[in-house]
XYZ file of C-alpha atoms in Angstrom:
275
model
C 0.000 0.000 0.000
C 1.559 3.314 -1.187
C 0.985 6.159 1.029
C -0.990 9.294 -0.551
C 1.476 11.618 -2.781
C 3.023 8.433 -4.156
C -0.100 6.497 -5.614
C -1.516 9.976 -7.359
C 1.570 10.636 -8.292
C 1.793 6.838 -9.761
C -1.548 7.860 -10.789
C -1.498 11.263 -12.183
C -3.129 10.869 -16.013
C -5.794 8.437 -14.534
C -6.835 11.197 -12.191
C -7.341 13.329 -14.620
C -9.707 10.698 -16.534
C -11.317 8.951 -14.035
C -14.095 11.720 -13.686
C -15.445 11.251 -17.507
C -14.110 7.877 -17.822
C -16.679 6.015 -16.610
C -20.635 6.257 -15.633
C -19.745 6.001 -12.116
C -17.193 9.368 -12.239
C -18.997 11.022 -14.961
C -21.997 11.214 -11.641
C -19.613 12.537 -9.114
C -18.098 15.235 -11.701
C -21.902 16.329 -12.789
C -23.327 16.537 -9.710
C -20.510 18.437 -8.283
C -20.303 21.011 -11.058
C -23.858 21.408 -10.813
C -23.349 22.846 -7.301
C -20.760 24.659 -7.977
C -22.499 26.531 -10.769
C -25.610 27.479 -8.894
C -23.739 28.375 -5.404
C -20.041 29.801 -6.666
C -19.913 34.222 -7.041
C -19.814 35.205 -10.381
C -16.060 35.727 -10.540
C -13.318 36.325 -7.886
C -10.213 33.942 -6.656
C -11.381 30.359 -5.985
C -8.836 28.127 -3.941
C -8.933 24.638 -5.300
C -7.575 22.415 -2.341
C -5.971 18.833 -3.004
C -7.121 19.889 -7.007
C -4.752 17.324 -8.663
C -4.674 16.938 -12.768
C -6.465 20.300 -12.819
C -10.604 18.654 -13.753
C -12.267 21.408 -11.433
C -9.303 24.211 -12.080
C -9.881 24.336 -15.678
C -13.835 24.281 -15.499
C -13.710 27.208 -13.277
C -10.887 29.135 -15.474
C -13.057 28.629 -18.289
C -15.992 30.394 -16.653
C -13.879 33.233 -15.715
C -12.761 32.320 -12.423
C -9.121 32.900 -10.763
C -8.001 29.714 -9.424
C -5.095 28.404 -7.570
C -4.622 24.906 -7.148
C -2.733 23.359 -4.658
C -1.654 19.281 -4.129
C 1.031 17.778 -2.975
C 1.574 15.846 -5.654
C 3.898 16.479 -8.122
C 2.878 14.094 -10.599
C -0.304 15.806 -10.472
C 0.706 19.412 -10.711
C 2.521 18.189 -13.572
C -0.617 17.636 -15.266
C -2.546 20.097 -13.889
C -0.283 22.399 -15.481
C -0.302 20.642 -18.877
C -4.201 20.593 -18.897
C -4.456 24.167 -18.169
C -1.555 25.403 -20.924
C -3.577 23.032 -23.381
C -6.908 25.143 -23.053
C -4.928 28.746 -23.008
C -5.702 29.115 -19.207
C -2.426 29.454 -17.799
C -2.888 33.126 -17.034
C -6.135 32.092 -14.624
C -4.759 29.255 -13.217
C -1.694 29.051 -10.492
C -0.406 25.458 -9.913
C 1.460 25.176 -6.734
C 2.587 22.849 -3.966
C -0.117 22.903 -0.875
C -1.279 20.259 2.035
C -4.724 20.921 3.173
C -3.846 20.930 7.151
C -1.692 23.625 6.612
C -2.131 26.254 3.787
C 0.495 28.963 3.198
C -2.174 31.741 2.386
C -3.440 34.767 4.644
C -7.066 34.540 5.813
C -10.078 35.551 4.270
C -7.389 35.593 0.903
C -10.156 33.174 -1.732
C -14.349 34.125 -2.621
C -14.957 30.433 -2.816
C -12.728 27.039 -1.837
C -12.956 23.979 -2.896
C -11.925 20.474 -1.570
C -13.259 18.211 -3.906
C -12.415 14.176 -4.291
C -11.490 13.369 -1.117
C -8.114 15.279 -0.048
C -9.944 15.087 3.985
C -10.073 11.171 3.128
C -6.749 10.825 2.852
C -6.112 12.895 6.325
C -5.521 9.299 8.473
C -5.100 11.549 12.020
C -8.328 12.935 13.440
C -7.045 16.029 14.876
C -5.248 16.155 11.551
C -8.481 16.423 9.511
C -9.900 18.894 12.420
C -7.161 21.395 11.818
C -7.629 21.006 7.907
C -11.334 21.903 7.764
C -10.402 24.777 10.103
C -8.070 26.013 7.287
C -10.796 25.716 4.372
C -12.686 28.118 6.605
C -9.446 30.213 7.557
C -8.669 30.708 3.862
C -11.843 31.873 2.764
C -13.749 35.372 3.247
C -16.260 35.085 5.960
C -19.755 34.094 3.781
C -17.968 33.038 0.487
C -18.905 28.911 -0.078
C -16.753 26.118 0.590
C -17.491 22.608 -0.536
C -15.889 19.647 0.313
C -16.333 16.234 -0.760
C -15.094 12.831 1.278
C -15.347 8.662 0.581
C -18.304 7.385 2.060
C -17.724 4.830 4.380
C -20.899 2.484 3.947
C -20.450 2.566 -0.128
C -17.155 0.925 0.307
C -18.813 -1.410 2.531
C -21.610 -2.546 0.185
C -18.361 -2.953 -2.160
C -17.315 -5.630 -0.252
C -20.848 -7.416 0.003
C -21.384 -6.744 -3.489
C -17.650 -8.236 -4.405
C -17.833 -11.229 -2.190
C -14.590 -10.500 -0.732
C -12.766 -12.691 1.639
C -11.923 -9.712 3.593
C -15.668 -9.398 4.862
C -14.168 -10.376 8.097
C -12.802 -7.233 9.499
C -15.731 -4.998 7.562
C -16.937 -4.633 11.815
C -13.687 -2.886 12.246
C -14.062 -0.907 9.155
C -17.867 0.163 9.818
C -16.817 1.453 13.304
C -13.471 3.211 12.619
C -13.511 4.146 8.802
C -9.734 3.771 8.756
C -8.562 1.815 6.155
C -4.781 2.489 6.822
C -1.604 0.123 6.903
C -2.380 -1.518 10.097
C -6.174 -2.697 8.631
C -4.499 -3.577 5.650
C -1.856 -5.928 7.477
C -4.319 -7.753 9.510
C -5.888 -8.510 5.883
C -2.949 -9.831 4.971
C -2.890 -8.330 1.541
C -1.397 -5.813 -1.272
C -4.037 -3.102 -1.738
C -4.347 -1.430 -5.046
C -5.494 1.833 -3.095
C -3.791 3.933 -0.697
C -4.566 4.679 2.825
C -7.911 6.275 3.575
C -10.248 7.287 6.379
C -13.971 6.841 5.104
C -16.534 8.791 6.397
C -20.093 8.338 7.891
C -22.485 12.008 6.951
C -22.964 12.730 10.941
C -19.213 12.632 11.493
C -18.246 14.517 8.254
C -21.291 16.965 8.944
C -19.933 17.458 12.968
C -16.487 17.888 11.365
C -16.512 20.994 9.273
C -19.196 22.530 11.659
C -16.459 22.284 14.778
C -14.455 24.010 12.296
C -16.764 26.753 12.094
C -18.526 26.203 8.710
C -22.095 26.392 8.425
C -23.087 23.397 6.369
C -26.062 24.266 4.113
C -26.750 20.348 3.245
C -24.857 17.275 1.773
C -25.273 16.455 -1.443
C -25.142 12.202 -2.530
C -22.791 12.329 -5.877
C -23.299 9.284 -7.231
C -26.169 8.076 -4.360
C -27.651 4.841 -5.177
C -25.444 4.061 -8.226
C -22.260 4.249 -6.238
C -22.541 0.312 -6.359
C -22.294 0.226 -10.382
C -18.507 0.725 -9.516
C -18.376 -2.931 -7.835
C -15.992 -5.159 -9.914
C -19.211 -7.556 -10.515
C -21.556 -4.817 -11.428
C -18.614 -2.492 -14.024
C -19.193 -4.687 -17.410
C -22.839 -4.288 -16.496
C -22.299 -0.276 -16.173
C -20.657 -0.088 -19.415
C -23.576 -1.747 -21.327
C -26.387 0.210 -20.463
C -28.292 1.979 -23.052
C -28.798 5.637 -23.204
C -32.193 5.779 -22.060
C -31.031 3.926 -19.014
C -27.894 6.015 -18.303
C -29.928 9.058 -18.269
C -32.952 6.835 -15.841
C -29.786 6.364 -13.735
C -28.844 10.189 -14.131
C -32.895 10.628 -13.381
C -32.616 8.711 -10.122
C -29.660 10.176 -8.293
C -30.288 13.757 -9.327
C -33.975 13.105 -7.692
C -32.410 11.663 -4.303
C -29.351 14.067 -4.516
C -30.155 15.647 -1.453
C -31.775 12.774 1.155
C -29.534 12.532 3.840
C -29.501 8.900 3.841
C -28.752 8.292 0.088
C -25.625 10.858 0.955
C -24.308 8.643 3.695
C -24.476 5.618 1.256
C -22.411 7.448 -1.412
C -19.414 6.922 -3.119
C -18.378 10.484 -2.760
C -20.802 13.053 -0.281
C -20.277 16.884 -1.033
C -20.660 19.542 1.849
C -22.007 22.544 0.763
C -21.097 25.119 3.067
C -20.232 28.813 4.037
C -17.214 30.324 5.898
């Protein structure tokens, strides 16, 4: 198991494509730009937190926004960069080195900031992720939004029913902790193809950026009931729907986008919020 900054950096392109890629991303990437397009000012500097290969930079730059992105990967600043220079955005878009616990910017510096993916998930240390959320708020002008987006913890759960893994015997420990870090790993006894990751339940992500002093306007389900369409059983399946049944999927989780419950069981839940 490769800790964060090396698997995106092992997995920079693929970050870049996994949002259109498949029915599955092509859900979370709608349903987040949706939000962002009816909550985000008009223009103004927009902080894009943990951004990677640049997706959410270069939608924003494109509707006028000025964005700086920051990751600590260098494999994906690398194509962040190379997106951005592709499209002629380079002038609205500053790539640069950035952790989300600890942000080199002055407060109240962005209009909106973004956190979008999972950047929190990857924050293994609770007090960790507490001083990280305080920084989204501490970074952006009292009232502008801030959304953030986190794994679910019960999606990758039902991935594990679903995939009739043998490692259904510790899903206890990973329903009550959400950590799926080297130690879980090791009692599994085998080589994960992911990288260490706390999942969350929506009370705990909800209590989380509130303590930080964001008021959370609602959570939003990304991919809600067809999060399990990414289950290694179920992908083949995905891929050979029809149109009409894509957009009955589509149908389904925009109608159930904001039940609390479908949000907990999502792939990805989004916090929209204000500073």
């Amino acid at each position: 198991m490769d800790d964060p900054q090396t698997y995106y950096d092992d997995h920079d392109e693929a970050e870049w494509d996994r949002l259109t890629a498949t029915l599955h991303g092509r859900l979370e990437w709608e349903g987040t730009v949706e939000e962002l397009a009816a909550e985000l000012p008009e223009a103004g500097r927009v902080l894009d937190v943990g951004g990677g290969a640049g997706r959410y930079a270069a939608w924003l730059a494109e509707r006028g926004h000025d964005v700086t992105l920051v990751d600590p990967s260098e494999g994906q600043r690398a194509v962040a960069r190379e997106k951005v220079d592709e499209r002629g955005l380079g002038d609205r878009v500053a790539v640069e080195p950035g952790d989300v616990r600890d942000l080199d910017f002055e407060g109240d510096t962005f209009d909106a900031t973004l956190c979008l993916g999972g950047p929190l998930s990857h924050v293994l240390d609770a007090d960790e992720r507490a001083a990280a959320a305080e920084e989204l708020r501490r970074v952006t002008v009292p009232g502008g939004p801030v959304f953030v987006s986190v794994m679910g913890r019960l999606n990758w759960l039902v991935l594990y029913l679903v995939s009739g893994t043998e490692h259904l015997t510790r899903a206890a420990e990973l329903a009550e902790t959400g950590d799926y870090d080297r130690a879980f790993i090791d009692r599994l006894d085998y080589d994960s193809m992911f990288t260490e990751t706390h999942f969350f339940r929506a009370d705990e992500f909800e209590a989380l950026l509130s303590e930080a002093g964001l008021d959370v306007d609602r959570l939003v389900g990304l991919e809600g009931l067809a999060s399990v369409l990414s289950a290694g059983p179920l992908r083949e399946t995905a891929k050979e729907l029809s149109d009409r049944q894509r957009e009955g999927v589509r149908a389904l989780v925009d109608d159930l986008r904001d039940d609390r419950t479908v949000a907990d069981m999502s792939a990805h839940m989004l916090a929209v919020c204000r500073a």
